[in-house]
mmCIF file of C-alpha atoms in Angstrom:
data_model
loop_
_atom_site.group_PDB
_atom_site.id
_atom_site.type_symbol
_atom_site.label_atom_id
_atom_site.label_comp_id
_atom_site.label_asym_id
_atom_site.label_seq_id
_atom_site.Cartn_x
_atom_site.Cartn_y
_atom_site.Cartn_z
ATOM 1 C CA UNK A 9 -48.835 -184.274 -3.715
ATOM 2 C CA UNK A 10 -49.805 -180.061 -3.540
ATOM 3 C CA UNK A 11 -53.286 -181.374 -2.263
ATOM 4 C CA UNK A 12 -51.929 -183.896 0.384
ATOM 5 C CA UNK A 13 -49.587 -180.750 1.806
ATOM 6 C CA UNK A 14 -52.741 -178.491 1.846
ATOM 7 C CA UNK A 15 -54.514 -181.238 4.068
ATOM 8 C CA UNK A 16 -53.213 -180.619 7.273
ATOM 9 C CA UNK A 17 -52.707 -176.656 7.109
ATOM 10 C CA UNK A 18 -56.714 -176.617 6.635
ATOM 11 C CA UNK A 19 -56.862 -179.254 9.568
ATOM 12 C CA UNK A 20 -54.551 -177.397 11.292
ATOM 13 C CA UNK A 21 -56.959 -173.869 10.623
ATOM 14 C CA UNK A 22 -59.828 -175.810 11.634
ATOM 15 C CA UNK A 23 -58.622 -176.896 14.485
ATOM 16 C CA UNK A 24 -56.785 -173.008 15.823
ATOM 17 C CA UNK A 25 -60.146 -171.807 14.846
ATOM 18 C CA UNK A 26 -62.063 -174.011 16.964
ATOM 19 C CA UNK A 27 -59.853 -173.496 19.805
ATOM 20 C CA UNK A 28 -60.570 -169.450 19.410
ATOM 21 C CA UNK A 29 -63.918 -169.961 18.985
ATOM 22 C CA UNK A 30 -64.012 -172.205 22.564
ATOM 23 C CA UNK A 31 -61.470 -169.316 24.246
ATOM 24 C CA UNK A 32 -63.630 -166.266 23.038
ATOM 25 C CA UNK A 33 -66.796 -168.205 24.335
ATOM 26 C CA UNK A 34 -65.655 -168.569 27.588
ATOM 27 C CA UNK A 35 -63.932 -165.113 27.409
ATOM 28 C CA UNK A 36 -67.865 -164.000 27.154
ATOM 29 C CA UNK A 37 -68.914 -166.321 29.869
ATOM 30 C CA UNK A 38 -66.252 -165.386 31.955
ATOM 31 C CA UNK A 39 -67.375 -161.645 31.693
ATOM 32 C CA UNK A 40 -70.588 -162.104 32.010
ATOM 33 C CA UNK A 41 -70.023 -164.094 35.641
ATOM 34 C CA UNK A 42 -67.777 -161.397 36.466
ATOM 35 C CA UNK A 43 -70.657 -158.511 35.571
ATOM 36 C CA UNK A 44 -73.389 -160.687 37.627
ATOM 37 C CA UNK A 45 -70.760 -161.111 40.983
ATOM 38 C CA UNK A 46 -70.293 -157.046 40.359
ATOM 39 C CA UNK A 47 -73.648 -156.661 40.403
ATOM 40 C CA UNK A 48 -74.453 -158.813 43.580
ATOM 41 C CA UNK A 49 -71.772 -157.016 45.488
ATOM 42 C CA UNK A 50 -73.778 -153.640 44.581
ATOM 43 C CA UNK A 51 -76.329 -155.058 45.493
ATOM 44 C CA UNK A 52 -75.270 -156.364 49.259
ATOM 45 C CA UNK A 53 -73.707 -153.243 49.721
ATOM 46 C CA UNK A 54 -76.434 -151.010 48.578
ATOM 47 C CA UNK A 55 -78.606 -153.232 51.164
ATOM 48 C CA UNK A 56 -76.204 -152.695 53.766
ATOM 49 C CA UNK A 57 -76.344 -148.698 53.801
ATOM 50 C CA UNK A 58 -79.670 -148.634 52.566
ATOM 51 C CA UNK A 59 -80.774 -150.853 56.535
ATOM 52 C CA UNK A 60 -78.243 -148.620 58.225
ATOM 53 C CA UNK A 61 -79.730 -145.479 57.039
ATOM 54 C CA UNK A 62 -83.089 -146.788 58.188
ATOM 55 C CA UNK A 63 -82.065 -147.830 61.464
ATOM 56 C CA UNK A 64 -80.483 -143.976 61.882
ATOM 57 C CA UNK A 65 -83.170 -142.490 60.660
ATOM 58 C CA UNK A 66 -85.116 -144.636 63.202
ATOM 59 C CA UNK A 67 -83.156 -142.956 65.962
ATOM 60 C CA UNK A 68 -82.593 -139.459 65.009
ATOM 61 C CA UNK A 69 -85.530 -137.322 66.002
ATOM 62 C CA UNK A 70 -85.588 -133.657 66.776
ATOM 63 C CA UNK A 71 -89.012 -132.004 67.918
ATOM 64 C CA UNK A 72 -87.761 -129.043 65.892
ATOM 65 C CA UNK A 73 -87.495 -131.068 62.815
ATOM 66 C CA UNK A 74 -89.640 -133.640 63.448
ATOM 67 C CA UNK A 75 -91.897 -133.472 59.718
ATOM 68 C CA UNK A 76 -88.542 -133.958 58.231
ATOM 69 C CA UNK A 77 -87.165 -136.495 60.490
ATOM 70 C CA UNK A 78 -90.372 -138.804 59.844
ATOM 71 C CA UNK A 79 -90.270 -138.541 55.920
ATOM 72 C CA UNK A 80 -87.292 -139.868 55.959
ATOM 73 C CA UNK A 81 -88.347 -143.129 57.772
ATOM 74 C CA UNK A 82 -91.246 -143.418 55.828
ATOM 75 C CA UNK A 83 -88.842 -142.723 52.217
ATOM 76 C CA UNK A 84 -86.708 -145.497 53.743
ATOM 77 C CA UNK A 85 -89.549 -148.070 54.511
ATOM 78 C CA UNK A 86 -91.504 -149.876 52.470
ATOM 79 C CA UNK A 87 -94.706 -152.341 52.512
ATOM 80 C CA UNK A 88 -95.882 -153.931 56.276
ATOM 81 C CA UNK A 89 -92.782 -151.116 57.681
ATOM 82 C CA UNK A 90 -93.964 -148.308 55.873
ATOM 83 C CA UNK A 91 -97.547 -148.933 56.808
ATOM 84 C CA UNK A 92 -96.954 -149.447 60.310
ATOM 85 C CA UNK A 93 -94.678 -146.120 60.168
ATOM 86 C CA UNK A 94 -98.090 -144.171 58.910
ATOM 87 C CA UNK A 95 -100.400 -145.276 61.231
ATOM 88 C CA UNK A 96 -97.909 -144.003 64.264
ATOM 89 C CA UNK A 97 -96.406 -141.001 62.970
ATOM 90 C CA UNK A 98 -99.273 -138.495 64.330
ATOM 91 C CA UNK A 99 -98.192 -139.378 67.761
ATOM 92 C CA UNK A 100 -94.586 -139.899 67.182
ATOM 93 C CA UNK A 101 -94.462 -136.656 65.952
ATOM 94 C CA UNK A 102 -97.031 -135.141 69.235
ATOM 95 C CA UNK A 103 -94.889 -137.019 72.077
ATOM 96 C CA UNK A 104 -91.744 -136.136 70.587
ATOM 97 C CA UNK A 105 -92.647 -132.346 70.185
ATOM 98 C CA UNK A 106 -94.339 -132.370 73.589
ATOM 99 C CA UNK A 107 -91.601 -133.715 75.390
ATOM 100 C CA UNK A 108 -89.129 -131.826 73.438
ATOM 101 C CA UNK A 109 -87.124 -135.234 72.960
ATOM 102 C CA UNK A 110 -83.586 -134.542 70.793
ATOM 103 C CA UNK A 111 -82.154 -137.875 69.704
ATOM 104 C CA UNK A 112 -79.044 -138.842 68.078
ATOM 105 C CA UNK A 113 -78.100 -141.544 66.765
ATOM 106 C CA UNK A 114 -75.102 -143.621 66.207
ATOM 107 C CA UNK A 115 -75.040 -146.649 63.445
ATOM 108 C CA UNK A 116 -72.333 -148.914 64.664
ATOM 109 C CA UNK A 117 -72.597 -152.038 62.899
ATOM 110 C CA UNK A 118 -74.631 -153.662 59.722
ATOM 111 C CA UNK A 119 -74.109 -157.679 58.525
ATOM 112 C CA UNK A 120 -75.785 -159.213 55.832
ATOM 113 C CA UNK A 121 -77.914 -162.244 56.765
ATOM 114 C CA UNK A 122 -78.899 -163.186 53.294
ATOM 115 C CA UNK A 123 -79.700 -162.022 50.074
ATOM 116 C CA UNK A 124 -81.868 -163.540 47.217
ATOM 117 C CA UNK A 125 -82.747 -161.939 44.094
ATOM 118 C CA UNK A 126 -84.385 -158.247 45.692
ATOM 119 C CA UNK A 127 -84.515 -159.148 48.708
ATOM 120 C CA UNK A 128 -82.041 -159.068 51.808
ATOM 121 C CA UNK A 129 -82.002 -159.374 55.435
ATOM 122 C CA UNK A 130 -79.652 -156.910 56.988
ATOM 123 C CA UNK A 131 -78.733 -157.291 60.949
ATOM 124 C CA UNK A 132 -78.336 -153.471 62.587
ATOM 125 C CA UNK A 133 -77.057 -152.192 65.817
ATOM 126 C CA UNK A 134 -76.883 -148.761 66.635
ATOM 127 C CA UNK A 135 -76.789 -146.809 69.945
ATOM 128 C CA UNK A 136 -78.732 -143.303 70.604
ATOM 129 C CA UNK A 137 -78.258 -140.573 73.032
ATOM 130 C CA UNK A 138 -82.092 -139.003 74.065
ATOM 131 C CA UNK A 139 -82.007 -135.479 75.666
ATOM 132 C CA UNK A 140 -84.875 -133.631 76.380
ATOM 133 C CA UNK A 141 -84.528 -130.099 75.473
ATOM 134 C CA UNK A 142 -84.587 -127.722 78.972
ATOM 135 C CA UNK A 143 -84.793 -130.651 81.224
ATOM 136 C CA UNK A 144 -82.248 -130.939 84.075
ATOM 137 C CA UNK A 145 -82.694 -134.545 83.741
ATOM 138 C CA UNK A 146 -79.603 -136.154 82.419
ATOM 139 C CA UNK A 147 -79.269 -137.988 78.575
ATOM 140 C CA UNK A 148 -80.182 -141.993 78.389
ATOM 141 C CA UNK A 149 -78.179 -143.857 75.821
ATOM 142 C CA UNK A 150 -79.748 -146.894 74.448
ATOM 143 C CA UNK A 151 -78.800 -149.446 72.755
ATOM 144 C CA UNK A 152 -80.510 -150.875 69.359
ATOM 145 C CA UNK A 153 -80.582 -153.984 67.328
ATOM 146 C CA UNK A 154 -82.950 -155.256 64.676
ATOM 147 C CA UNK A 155 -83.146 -157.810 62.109
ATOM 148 C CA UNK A 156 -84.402 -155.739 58.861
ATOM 149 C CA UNK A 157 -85.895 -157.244 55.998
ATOM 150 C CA UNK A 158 -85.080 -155.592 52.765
ATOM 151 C CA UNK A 159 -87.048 -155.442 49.270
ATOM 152 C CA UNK A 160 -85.558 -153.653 46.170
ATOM 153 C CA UNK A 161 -88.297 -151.257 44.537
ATOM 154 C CA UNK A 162 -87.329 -149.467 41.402
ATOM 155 C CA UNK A 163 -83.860 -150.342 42.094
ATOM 156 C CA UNK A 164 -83.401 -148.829 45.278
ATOM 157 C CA UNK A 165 -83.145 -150.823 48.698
ATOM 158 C CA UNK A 166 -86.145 -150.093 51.800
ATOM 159 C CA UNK A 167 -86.778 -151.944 54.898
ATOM 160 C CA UNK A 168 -89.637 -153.531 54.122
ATOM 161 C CA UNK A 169 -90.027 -154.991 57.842
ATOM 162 C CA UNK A 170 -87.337 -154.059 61.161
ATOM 163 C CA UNK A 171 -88.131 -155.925 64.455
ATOM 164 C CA UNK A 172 -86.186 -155.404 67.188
ATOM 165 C CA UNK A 173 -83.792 -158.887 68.814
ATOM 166 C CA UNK A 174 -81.632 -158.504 71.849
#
């Protein structure tokens, strides 16, 4: 009879046990979702300041700090961008000293389009005020938008690629 009593407390063990084992499992998996949906909200945000930064970099030119101004679109850009920023900063840099252009810059608004793995598409508009330094000519605003395509390299977020949509 001592045996037939022990039955069920080990069934009853066995079966608490298995139900801890099932809750600690997804416990882990739980976590582990929760880590990953962390990450990918990082992630979209990093993208997001990492296009608007680009775009006001784009924007914000000074001929008195122009070297500075255009390493920091080029340490923003990456790839086909990047490229395309080398081959025309020589005369960015000689129109906007000649003409003694001041711009600044305004980031207004930045939307992610999509996102997969490390790379993103980040939608930018910004608006910049252009002065020309001892010209009586009055400032021209403009108004920017661009559709900027984003790759992570070395864990950091560059435009990769920014064309400009109306």
């Amino acid at each position: 009879m001592a045996g037939l009593a022990a039955r069920p407390a080990r069934i009853l063990i066995a079966a608490l046990s298995g139900v801890l084992a099932v809750l600690v499992g997804l416990g882990v998996w739980i976590a582990a979702q929760a880590r990953e949906e962390q990450g990918r909200a990082g992630d979209k945000q990093a993208a997001l300041l990492a296009a608007g930064t680009h775009a006001k970099n784009l924007i914000s030119l000074d001929y008195k700090t122009v070297d500075a101004d255009i390493k920091r679109i080029l340490d923003t850009s990456t790839g086909p961008a990047r490229a395309e920023y080398e081959a025309n900063a020589a005369k960015l840099k000689s129109t906007t000293v000649e003409n003694k252009v001041i711009q600044h810059g305004v980031l207004r608004a930045t939307g992610l389009a999509s996102m997969a793995g490390a790379t993103a598409k980040v939608l930018v508009v910004a608006d910049v005020e252009i002065r020309w330094d001892g010209s009586k000519s009055p400032p021209q605003e403009r108004y920017y938008r661009w559709s900027m395509e984003l790759a992570k390299v070395g864990g950091a977020w560059l435009v990769s690629k920014a064309v400009q949509v109306s």
